[in-house]
Structures are given as structure tokens and as C-alpha cells.
Coordinates of N, CA and C and ligand atoms in Angstrom, one line a residue:
M1474 N -112.2 -4.8 -40.9 CA -111.4 -4.6 -39.7 C -112.3 -4.9 -38.4
A1475 N -113.6 -4.6 -38.5 CA -114.6 -4.8 -37.5 C -115.9 -4.4 -38.1
E1476 N -117.0 -4.7 -37.4 CA -118.3 -4.2 -37.9 C -118.3 -2.7 -37.9
G1477 N -118.7 -2.1 -39.1 CA -118.7 -0.7 -39.2 C -117.4 0.0 -39.6
A1478 N -116.3 -0.8 -39.7 CA -115.0 -0.2 -40.0 C -114.5 -0.8 -41.3
V1479 N -114.2 0.0 -42.3 CA -113.8 -0.5 -43.6 C -112.5 0.1 -44.0
L1480 N -111.5 -0.7 -44.4 CA -110.3 -0.2 -44.9 C -110.2 -0.3 -46.4
L1481 N -110.0 0.8 -47.1 CA -109.9 0.9 -48.5 C -108.5 1.1 -48.9
H1482 N -107.8 0.0 -49.2 CA -106.3 0.1 -49.4 C -106.0 0.8 -50.7
G1483 N -105.2 1.9 -50.6 CA -104.7 2.6 -51.7 C -105.8 3.5 -52.4
F1484 N -106.9 3.7 -51.8 CA -108.0 4.4 -52.4 C -107.7 5.8 -52.8
A1485 N -106.8 6.5 -52.1 CA -106.5 7.9 -52.4 C -105.3 8.0 -53.3
K1486 N -104.7 6.9 -53.7 CA -103.4 7.1 -54.5 C -103.7 7.8 -55.9
P1487 N -104.8 7.5 -56.6 CA -105.0 8.1 -57.9 C -105.1 9.6 -57.8
V1488 N -105.4 10.2 -56.6 CA -105.5 11.7 -56.5 C -104.5 12.3 -55.6
E1489 N -103.4 11.5 -55.3 CA -102.5 12.0 -54.3 C -101.9 13.4 -54.7
V1490 N -101.6 13.6 -55.9 CA -100.9 14.9 -56.3 C -101.9 16.0 -56.1
D1491 N -103.2 15.9 -56.5 CA -104.1 16.9 -56.2 C -104.3 17.2 -54.7
L1492 N -104.4 16.2 -53.9 CA -104.5 16.3 -52.5 C -103.4 17.1 -51.9
L1493 N -102.2 16.8 -52.3 CA -101.0 17.5 -51.8 C -100.9 18.9 -52.2
A1494 N -101.3 19.2 -53.5 CA -101.3 20.6 -53.9 C -102.3 21.4 -53.1
D1495 N -103.5 20.9 -52.9 CA -104.5 21.6 -52.1 C -104.1 21.7 -50.7
L1496 N -103.4 20.7 -50.1 CA -102.9 20.8 -48.8 C -102.0 21.9 -48.6
R1497 N -101.1 22.1 -49.6 CA -100.1 23.2 -49.5 C -100.8 24.6 -49.4
D1498 N -101.9 24.8 -50.1 CA -102.6 26.0 -50.1 C -103.3 26.2 -48.7
I1499 N -103.8 25.1 -48.2 CA -104.5 25.2 -46.8 C -103.5 25.6 -45.8
V1500 N -102.3 25.0 -45.8 CA -101.3 25.2 -44.8 C -100.7 26.6 -44.9
E1501 N -100.7 27.2 -46.1 CA -100.2 28.6 -46.2 C -101.2 29.5 -45.5
Q1502 N -102.5 29.2 -45.5 CA -103.5 30.1 -44.9 C -103.7 29.8 -43.4
A1503 N -103.5 28.5 -43.1 CA -103.8 28.1 -41.7 C -102.7 27.1 -41.3
P1504 N -101.5 27.6 -40.8 CA -100.4 26.7 -40.6 C -100.6 25.7 -39.5
F1505 N -99.9 24.6 -39.6 CA -99.9 23.6 -38.6 C -99.5 24.2 -37.3
R1506 N -100.1 23.8 -36.2 CA -99.7 24.2 -34.8 C -99.9 23.1 -33.8
H1507 N -99.2 23.1 -32.8 CA -99.3 22.1 -31.7 C -100.3 22.7 -30.7
M1508 N -101.5 22.2 -30.6 CA -102.5 22.7 -29.7 C -102.3 22.1 -28.3
V1509 N -102.9 22.7 -27.3 CA -102.8 22.4 -25.9 C -104.1 21.7 -25.5
T1510 N -104.0 20.6 -24.7 CA -105.2 19.9 -24.3 C -105.7 20.7 -23.0
P1511 N -107.0 20.4 -22.6 CA -107.5 21.0 -21.4 C -106.7 20.7 -20.2
G1512 N -105.9 19.6 -20.2 CA -105.0 19.2 -19.1 C -103.7 20.0 -19.1
G1513 N -103.5 20.8 -20.2 CA -102.3 21.6 -20.2 C -101.1 21.0 -21.0
H1514 N -101.3 19.8 -21.6 CA -100.2 19.2 -22.4 C -100.3 19.6 -23.8
Q1515 N -99.1 19.9 -24.4 CA -99.0 20.2 -25.8 C -99.0 18.9 -26.6
M1516 N -99.8 18.9 -27.6 CA -99.9 17.6 -28.4 C -98.7 17.5 -29.3
S1517 N -98.2 16.2 -29.4 CA -97.0 15.9 -30.3 C -97.4 16.0 -31.8
V1518 N -98.7 15.8 -32.0 CA -99.3 15.9 -33.4 C -99.5 17.4 -33.7
A1519 N -99.1 17.9 -34.8 CA -99.5 19.3 -35.2 C -100.8 19.2 -36.0
M1520 N -101.6 20.2 -35.9 CA -102.9 20.2 -36.5 C -103.3 21.5 -37.2
T1521 N -104.1 21.3 -38.3 CA -104.9 22.5 -38.8 C -106.2 21.9 -39.3
N1522 N -107.0 22.7 -40.0 CA -108.3 22.3 -40.4 C -108.7 23.0 -41.7
C1523 N -109.6 22.3 -42.5 CA -110.3 23.0 -43.5 C -111.8 22.7 -43.5
G1524 N -112.6 23.5 -44.1 CA -114.0 23.3 -44.1 C -114.7 24.3 -43.2
G1525 N -116.1 24.2 -43.2 CA -116.8 25.2 -42.4 C -116.6 25.2 -40.9
L1526 N -116.1 24.1 -40.4 CA -115.8 24.0 -39.0 C -114.5 23.3 -38.8
G1527 N -113.7 23.7 -37.7 CA -112.5 23.0 -37.4 C -112.4 22.6 -36.0
W1528 N -111.8 21.5 -35.7 CA -111.6 21.0 -34.4 C -110.5 21.7 -33.7
V1529 N -110.8 22.2 -32.5 CA -109.7 22.9 -31.7 C -109.7 22.5 -30.3
T1530 N -108.5 22.5 -29.7 CA -108.5 22.3 -28.2 C -107.6 23.4 -27.6
D1531 N -107.9 23.8 -26.4 CA -107.1 24.7 -25.6 C -107.4 24.4 -24.1
R1532 N -106.9 25.3 -23.3 CA -107.1 25.0 -21.8 C -108.6 25.0 -21.4
T1533 N -109.5 25.6 -22.3 CA -110.9 25.6 -21.9 C -111.7 24.4 -22.4
G1534 N -111.1 23.6 -23.3 CA -111.7 22.3 -23.7 C -111.6 22.1 -25.2
Y1535 N -112.3 21.1 -25.6 CA -112.4 20.7 -27.1 C -113.6 21.3 -27.7
R1536 N -113.6 21.7 -28.9 CA -114.8 22.2 -29.6 C -114.6 22.3 -31.1
Y1537 N -115.6 22.4 -31.8 CA -115.6 22.8 -33.2 C -115.8 24.3 -33.3
D1538 N -115.0 25.0 -34.2 CA -115.1 26.4 -34.3 C -115.0 26.8 -35.8
A1539 N -115.8 27.8 -36.2 CA -115.7 28.2 -37.6 C -114.5 29.0 -37.9
D1540 N -113.8 29.5 -36.9 CA -112.6 30.4 -37.1 C -111.4 29.7 -36.5
D1541 N -110.3 30.0 -37.2 CA -109.0 29.6 -36.7 C -108.6 30.5 -35.5
P1542 N -108.4 30.0 -34.4 CA -108.0 30.9 -33.2 C -106.7 31.6 -33.4
E1543 N -105.8 31.1 -34.2 CA -104.5 31.7 -34.4 C -104.6 33.0 -35.3
T1544 N -105.5 33.0 -36.3 CA -105.6 34.1 -37.3 C -106.9 34.9 -37.1
G1545 N -107.9 34.3 -36.4 CA -109.2 34.9 -36.2 C -110.0 34.9 -37.5
K1546 N -109.5 34.2 -38.5 CA -110.2 34.1 -39.8 C -110.9 32.7 -39.9
P1547 N -111.9 32.6 -40.8 CA -112.5 31.3 -41.0 C -111.4 30.3 -41.5
W1548 N -111.6 29.0 -41.2 CA -110.7 28.0 -41.7 C -110.8 28.0 -43.3
P1549 N -109.8 27.7 -44.0 CA -109.8 27.6 -45.4 C -111.0 26.6 -45.9
A1550 N -111.6 26.9 -47.0 CA -112.7 26.1 -47.5 C -112.1 24.6 -47.8
M1551 N -113.1 23.7 -47.7 CA -112.7 22.3 -48.0 C -112.6 22.2 -49.6
P1552 N -111.4 21.8 -50.1 CA -111.3 21.8 -51.5 C -112.1 20.6 -52.1
P1553 N -112.6 20.8 -53.4 CA -113.4 19.7 -54.0 C -112.6 18.4 -54.0
S1554 N -111.3 18.4 -54.2 CA -110.5 17.2 -54.3 C -110.7 16.4 -52.9
F1555 N -110.7 17.1 -51.8 CA -110.9 16.5 -50.5 C -112.3 15.9 -50.4
R1556 N -113.2 16.8 -50.6 CA -114.7 16.5 -50.4 C -115.1 15.3 -51.3
E1557 N -114.7 15.3 -52.5 CA -115.1 14.3 -53.5 C -114.6 12.9 -53.1
L1558 N -113.3 12.9 -52.7 CA -112.6 11.7 -52.2 C -113.3 11.1 -51.0
A1559 N -113.6 12.0 -50.0 CA -114.3 11.5 -48.8 C -115.7 11.0 -49.1
E1560 N -116.4 11.6 -49.9 CA -117.8 11.2 -50.2 C -117.7 9.9 -51.0
Q1561 N -116.8 9.7 -51.9 CA -116.7 8.5 -52.7 C -116.3 7.3 -51.8
A1562 N -115.4 7.6 -50.8 CA -114.9 6.5 -49.9 C -116.1 6.1 -49.0
A1563 N -116.8 7.0 -48.5 CA -118.0 6.7 -47.7 C -119.0 5.9 -48.4
D1564 N -119.3 6.3 -49.7 CA -120.2 5.5 -50.5 C -119.7 4.0 -50.7
H1565 N -118.4 3.9 -51.0 CA -117.8 2.5 -51.2 C -118.0 1.7 -49.9
A1566 N -117.9 2.3 -48.8 CA -118.0 1.6 -47.5 C -119.4 1.4 -47.1
G1567 N -120.4 1.9 -47.9 CA -121.8 1.6 -47.5 C -122.4 2.7 -46.8
F1568 N -121.8 3.9 -46.7 CA -122.4 5.0 -46.0 C -122.7 6.1 -47.0
G1569 N -123.7 5.9 -47.8 CA -124.1 6.8 -48.8 C -124.6 8.1 -48.2
G1570 N -124.5 9.3 -48.9 CA -125.0 10.6 -48.5 C -124.1 11.3 -47.4
F1571 N -122.9 10.8 -47.2 CA -122.0 11.5 -46.3 C -121.6 12.9 -46.8
S1572 N -121.8 13.9 -45.9 CA -121.5 15.3 -46.3 C -120.8 16.0 -45.2
P1573 N -119.4 15.8 -45.3 CA -118.6 16.4 -44.2 C -118.6 17.9 -44.1
D1574 N -118.6 18.5 -42.9 CA -118.5 19.9 -42.8 C -117.2 20.3 -42.1
A1575 N -116.4 19.3 -41.8 CA -115.1 19.6 -41.1 C -114.1 18.6 -41.6
C1576 N -112.8 19.1 -41.7 CA -111.7 18.2 -42.0 C -110.5 18.6 -41.1
L1577 N -110.2 17.7 -40.2 CA -109.1 17.9 -39.3 C -107.9 17.3 -40.0
I1578 N -106.8 18.1 -40.0 CA -105.5 17.6 -40.7 C -104.5 17.5 -39.6
N1579 N -104.0 16.2 -39.5 CA -103.0 15.9 -38.5 C -101.6 15.7 -39.1
R1580 N -100.6 16.3 -38.6 CA -99.2 16.0 -39.1 C -98.4 15.3 -38.0
Y1581 N -97.9 14.2 -38.3 CA -97.0 13.4 -37.4 C -95.6 13.5 -37.9
Q1582 N -94.7 13.9 -37.1 CA -93.3 13.8 -37.4 C -92.7 12.6 -36.6
P1583 N -91.6 12.1 -36.9 CA -91.1 10.9 -36.1 C -91.2 11.1 -34.6
G1584 N -91.8 10.1 -33.9 CA -92.0 10.2 -32.5 C -93.4 10.7 -32.1
A1585 N -94.1 11.4 -33.0 CA -95.4 11.9 -32.6 C -96.4 10.8 -32.5
R1586 N -97.4 10.9 -31.6 CA -98.3 9.8 -31.3 C -99.7 10.5 -31.0
M1587 N -100.7 9.6 -31.0 CA -102.0 10.0 -30.5 C -102.5 8.9 -29.5
S1588 N -102.7 9.3 -28.3 CA -103.1 8.3 -27.3 C -104.5 7.9 -27.5
L1589 N -104.9 6.7 -26.9 CA -106.3 6.2 -27.1 C -107.3 7.2 -26.7
H1590 N -108.3 7.4 -27.5 CA -109.4 8.3 -27.3 C -110.6 7.9 -28.1
Q1591 N -111.7 8.6 -27.8 CA -112.9 8.4 -28.6 C -113.2 9.8 -29.3
D1592 N -113.8 9.7 -30.5 CA -114.2 11.0 -31.2 C -115.6 11.2 -30.8
E1593 N -115.9 12.1 -29.9 CA -117.2 12.3 -29.4 C -117.6 13.8 -29.3
D1594 N -116.9 14.6 -30.0 CA -117.2 16.1 -30.0 C -118.2 16.4 -31.2
E1595 N -118.7 15.4 -31.9 CA -119.6 15.7 -33.0 C -121.0 15.5 -32.5
E1596 N -122.0 16.2 -33.2 CA -123.4 16.2 -32.8 C -124.0 14.8 -33.1
D1597 N -123.7 14.3 -34.2 CA -124.5 13.2 -34.7 C -123.6 11.9 -35.0
F1598 N -123.7 10.9 -34.2 CA -122.8 9.8 -34.3 C -123.3 8.8 -35.4
A1599 N -124.4 9.2 -36.1 CA -124.9 8.3 -37.2 C -124.0 8.5 -38.4
A1600 N -123.4 9.7 -38.5 CA -122.5 9.9 -39.7 C -121.1 9.2 -39.4
P1601 N -120.5 8.6 -40.4 CA -119.2 8.0 -40.2 C -118.1 9.1 -40.1
I1602 N -116.9 8.7 -39.9 CA -115.7 9.5 -40.0 C -114.9 8.8 -41.1
V1603 N -114.3 9.6 -42.0 CA -113.5 9.1 -43.1 C -112.1 9.6 -42.9
S1604 N -111.1 8.7 -42.8 CA -109.7 9.1 -42.6 C -108.8 8.7 -43.8
V1605 N -108.0 9.6 -44.2 CA -107.0 9.4 -45.3 C -105.6 9.5 -44.8
S1606 N -104.8 8.5 -45.0 CA -103.4 8.4 -44.6 C -102.5 8.8 -45.8
L1607 N -101.6 9.7 -45.5 CA -100.6 10.1 -46.5 C -99.2 10.1 -45.9
G1608 N -98.2 9.7 -46.7 CA -96.8 9.8 -46.2 C -96.4 8.5 -45.5
L1609 N -95.6 8.7 -44.5 CA -95.0 7.5 -43.7 C -96.1 6.6 -43.2
P1610 N -95.9 5.3 -43.1 CA -96.8 4.4 -42.5 C -96.9 4.6 -41.0
A1611 N -98.1 4.2 -40.4 CA -98.3 4.3 -39.0 C -98.9 3.1 -38.5
I1612 N -98.8 2.8 -37.2 CA -99.5 1.7 -36.5 C -100.7 2.3 -35.9
F1613 N -101.9 1.9 -36.4 CA -103.2 2.4 -35.8 C -103.6 1.4 -34.7
L1614 N -104.0 1.9 -33.6 CA -104.4 1.1 -32.5 C -105.9 1.2 -32.4
F1615 N -106.6 0.1 -32.5 CA -108.0 0.0 -32.6 C -108.6 -0.8 -31.4
G1616 N -109.1 0.0 -30.5 CA -109.6 -0.6 -29.2 C -111.1 -0.9 -29.3
G1617 N -111.7 -1.0 -28.1 CA -113.1 -1.3 -28.1 C -113.9 -0.1 -27.6
L1618 N -115.0 -0.4 -26.9 CA -115.9 0.7 -26.4 C -115.5 1.1 -25.0
K1619 N -114.6 0.4 -24.4 CA -114.0 0.8 -23.1 C -112.6 1.0 -23.3
R1620 N -112.1 2.1 -22.5 CA -110.6 2.4 -22.6 C -109.7 1.2 -22.3
S1621 N -110.2 0.3 -21.4 CA -109.4 -0.8 -21.0 C -109.3 -1.9 -22.0
D1622 N -110.2 -1.9 -23.0 CA -110.1 -3.0 -24.0 C -108.8 -3.0 -24.8
T1623 N -108.1 -4.1 -24.8 CA -106.8 -4.2 -25.5 C -106.9 -3.9 -27.0
P1624 N -106.2 -2.9 -27.5 CA -106.3 -2.5 -28.9 C -105.7 -3.5 -29.9
R1625 N -106.2 -3.7 -31.0 CA -105.6 -4.4 -32.1 C -104.8 -3.4 -32.9
R1626 N -103.8 -3.9 -33.6 CA -102.8 -3.0 -34.4 C -103.0 -3.2 -35.9
F1627 N -103.1 -2.1 -36.6 CA -103.2 -2.2 -38.1 C -102.2 -1.2 -38.6
R1628 N -101.6 -1.6 -39.7 CA -100.6 -0.7 -40.4 C -101.4 0.2 -41.4
L1629 N -101.4 1.5 -41.3 CA -102.0 2.4 -42.3 C -100.9 3.0 -43.1
Q1630 N -101.1 2.8 -44.5 CA -100.0 3.2 -45.4 C -100.5 4.4 -46.3
H1631 N -99.6 5.0 -46.9 CA -99.9 6.1 -47.9 C -101.0 5.7 -48.8
G1632 N -102.0 6.5 -48.9 CA -103.1 6.2 -49.8 C -104.3 5.4 -49.2
D1633 N -104.1 4.9 -48.0 CA -105.2 4.1 -47.4 C -106.3 5.0 -46.9
I1634 N -107.5 4.6 -47.1 CA -108.6 5.3 -46.5 C -109.4 4.4 -45.6
A1635 N -109.7 4.8 -44.4 CA -110.6 4.0 -43.5 C -111.8 4.8 -43.2
V1636 N -112.9 4.0 -43.2 CA -114.2 4.6 -42.9 C -114.7 4.0 -41.6
W1637 N -115.2 4.8 -40.6 CA -115.5 4.4 -39.3 C -116.9 4.8 -39.0
G1638 N -117.9 3.8 -39.0 CA -119.3 4.2 -38.8 C -119.9 3.1 -38.0
G1639 N -121.2 3.3 -37.8 CA -122.0 2.3 -37.1 C -121.4 2.0 -35.8
P1640 N -121.3 0.7 -35.4 CA -120.8 0.3 -34.1 C -119.3 0.6 -33.9
A1641 N -118.6 0.9 -34.9 CA -117.2 1.3 -34.8 C -117.0 2.8 -34.4
R1642 N -118.0 3.5 -34.6 CA -117.9 5.0 -34.5 C -117.4 5.5 -33.2
L1643 N -117.7 4.8 -32.1 CA -117.3 5.3 -30.8 C -116.2 4.4 -30.1
R1644 N -115.5 3.6 -31.0 CA -114.5 2.8 -30.4 C -113.2 3.7 -30.1
F1645 N -112.5 3.3 -29.0 CA -111.3 3.9 -28.7 C -110.2 3.6 -29.8
H1646 N -109.4 4.6 -30.1 CA -108.4 4.4 -31.1 C -107.2 5.4 -30.9
G1647 N -106.1 5.1 -31.5 CA -104.9 6.0 -31.4 C -103.9 5.6 -32.4
I1648 N -102.8 6.3 -32.3 CA -101.6 6.0 -33.3 C -100.4 5.9 -32.4
A1649 N -99.6 4.8 -32.7 CA -98.4 4.5 -31.9 C -97.3 5.5 -32.4
P1650 N -96.3 5.8 -31.6 CA -95.3 6.8 -32.0 C -94.7 6.5 -33.4
L1651 N -94.7 7.5 -34.2 CA -94.4 7.3 -35.6 C -92.9 7.0 -35.7
A1652 N -92.6 5.9 -36.5 CA -91.2 5.5 -36.8 C -90.7 6.4 -37.8
D1653 N -89.4 6.7 -37.7 CA -88.7 7.6 -38.7 C -88.6 6.8 -40.0
G1654 N -88.5 7.6 -41.1 CA -88.4 7.0 -42.4 C -88.4 8.2 -43.4
E1655 N -88.5 7.8 -44.7 CA -88.5 8.8 -45.8 C -89.5 8.4 -46.8
H1656 N -90.5 9.3 -47.0 CA -91.5 9.0 -48.0 C -91.2 9.8 -49.3
A1657 N -91.4 9.2 -50.4 CA -91.1 9.8 -51.7 C -91.8 11.1 -51.9
L1658 N -93.0 11.3 -51.5 CA -93.7 12.5 -51.8 C -93.7 13.4 -50.5
L1659 N -93.7 12.9 -49.3 CA -93.9 13.7 -48.1 C -92.7 13.8 -47.2
G1660 N -91.6 13.0 -47.5 CA -90.4 13.1 -46.7 C -90.7 12.5 -45.3
R1661 N -90.2 13.1 -44.2 CA -90.2 12.5 -42.9 C -91.5 12.8 -42.1
Q1662 N -92.6 12.6 -42.7 CA -93.8 12.9 -42.0 C -95.0 12.0 -42.4
R1663 N -96.0 12.0 -41.6 CA -97.3 11.4 -42.0 C -98.4 12.4 -41.8
I1664 N -99.3 12.5 -42.8 CA -100.4 13.4 -42.8 C -101.7 12.6 -42.8
N1665 N -102.6 12.9 -41.9 CA -103.9 12.2 -41.8 C -105.0 13.3 -41.9
L1666 N -105.9 13.0 -42.9 CA -107.1 13.9 -43.0 C -108.2 13.1 -42.4
T1667 N -109.0 13.8 -41.5 CA -110.2 13.1 -41.0 C -111.4 14.0 -41.3
F1668 N -112.3 13.4 -42.0 CA -113.5 14.1 -42.5 C -114.6 13.8 -41.5
R1669 N -115.3 14.8 -41.0 CA -116.3 14.6 -40.0 C -117.6 15.4 -40.4
K1670 N -118.7 15.0 -39.9 CA -119.9 15.8 -39.8 C -120.0 16.2 -38.4
A1671 N -119.6 17.5 -38.1 CA -119.5 18.0 -36.8 C -120.9 18.5 -36.2
L1672 N -121.7 19.0 -37.1 CA -123.0 19.6 -36.7 C -124.2 18.7 -37.3
Ligands
MD3_2495 C1 -112.0 5.0 -35.2 N1 -106.7 10.5 -35.9 O1 -107.9 12.8 -35.5 S1 -107.4 8.3 -38.0 C2 -108.3 11.9 -34.8 O2 -104.3 8.9 -37.8 C3 -107.6 10.6 -35.0 O3 -104.4 10.9 -37.1 C4 -105.8 9.4 -36.1 O4 -107.9 9.7 -34.3 C5 -104.8 9.7 -37.1 O5 -109.2 11.9 -34.0 C6 -106.6 8.2 -36.5 C7 -108.5 7.0 -37.9 C8 -109.7 7.2 -37.1 C9 -110.4 8.4 -37.0 C10 -111.6 8.5 -36.3 C11 -112.1 7.4 -35.7 C12 -110.3 6.1 -36.5 C13 -111.5 6.1 -35.8 C14 -113.4 7.4 -35.0 C15 -113.9 6.3 -34.5 C16 -113.2 5.1 -34.6
FE2496 FE1 -109.8 10.1 -33.3

């Protein structure tokens, strides 16, 4: 896709059933919610987390927190099915030794989008980010290092994994409004898992 960005087409398909079973358990403990940005806008994407740290936003800002602000309890643990897949994908992409401490789980229903942004709330930009796409396909917008750089468009499909490291790590990116459709396993939604080393 670009220097530092590797797309592993269909890499998650062999373990899709395990991922979805573990996702159900996580969402029972830490339900999806629409968080509010520091600017006061409610996000169209619903989010939850698993792992030692979770990404949260509210009126006070963006941060990683060990506890779910809705329940006051720690985020559910990162299941081995999630961790092993992310570590194997990072290895395949040439980023050996990746050890994520956070997994942000995004749920897109038709019309939900994520505007262009950089992921810069992590301590160490040397670690890559691994993203797993499940369910309905989405158009991924891949920009440059400046917000004004015109993004290229890539289609991310069920089972695709992308690894973003090196010079790609701080590129602007987003997701175009999700088109409606029906996925055999997930119905009318797209789920994206992003594995990060937050600390
Ligand atoms: C490129 N999520 O959660 S994943 C996010 O599909 C996020 O839900 C999108 O952007 C989604 O922050 C895109 C692909 C992705 C994730 C992190 C990146 C691409 C990236 C970090 C740097 C460059
Ligand atoms: Fe992002």
C-alpha cells in the first residue's frame, strides 16, 4: 500500500469463528457505546476495548485508561485468539516482537464514518498498529503526513488485516460512510479491531 503499510488479504478468515465468539463475550462485559469527542460531537462509530488499556474520549480529551468509564471496571482481557492473530500478522509484515497492550473495537453501522485523523495517543510510534476488518466492506482513506494530502482509497473486506508501521504510522487515515449491505456472519455492520502498544 505504501512504505510501512502491509495489507494481508484474508489473513483473519481461518480464525473468524473464534474471533466472533470472543467478541461476543467482550461486548457482554463492555458494551459498545458512542463516545463524545473533546469538541462535543458524538461519534457515529460505536466503540469498546479489550486488553490492559482502552482508548477513550470524552469532553476532557483522548486518553488510554485501564478502566471502562461506563462500568468503572477494568476492560475485559485480550483473548488469546485476538493477541495471537495480531502478533502473527505483525510478524508477517516484518514487525517481529509486537506485543499489544490495547485493542480498540470499532463498530460501524450503515452511514457510520471516521474522519481523517492521526493515531498519536500512544507513547511509542516505533510499534506498528495492526487492524482486522470483519463484516461489511469499507472504503479506507489513506492520506499523507499532512491533513491536506489527498487520500488514496482502498477497499477493506472481511478477514483483511492491515499493519501500519514505520513511515506509515503517523499518516492521516479514515473510513468513508459505510454502505448498507448484509454480511453472512455479521449482518448489517462492520467491526474493526485495532491492536496498539499504548505504553
Ligand atoms: C494508518 N480505525 O481506530 S483501521 C482507528 O477501520 C481507526 O476502524 C479505522 O483509524 C477503522 O484509529 C481504520 C486502519 C488503521 C488504523 C490505524 C492506523 C490505519 C492506520 C494508524 C496509522 C496509519
Ligand atoms: Fe486511526
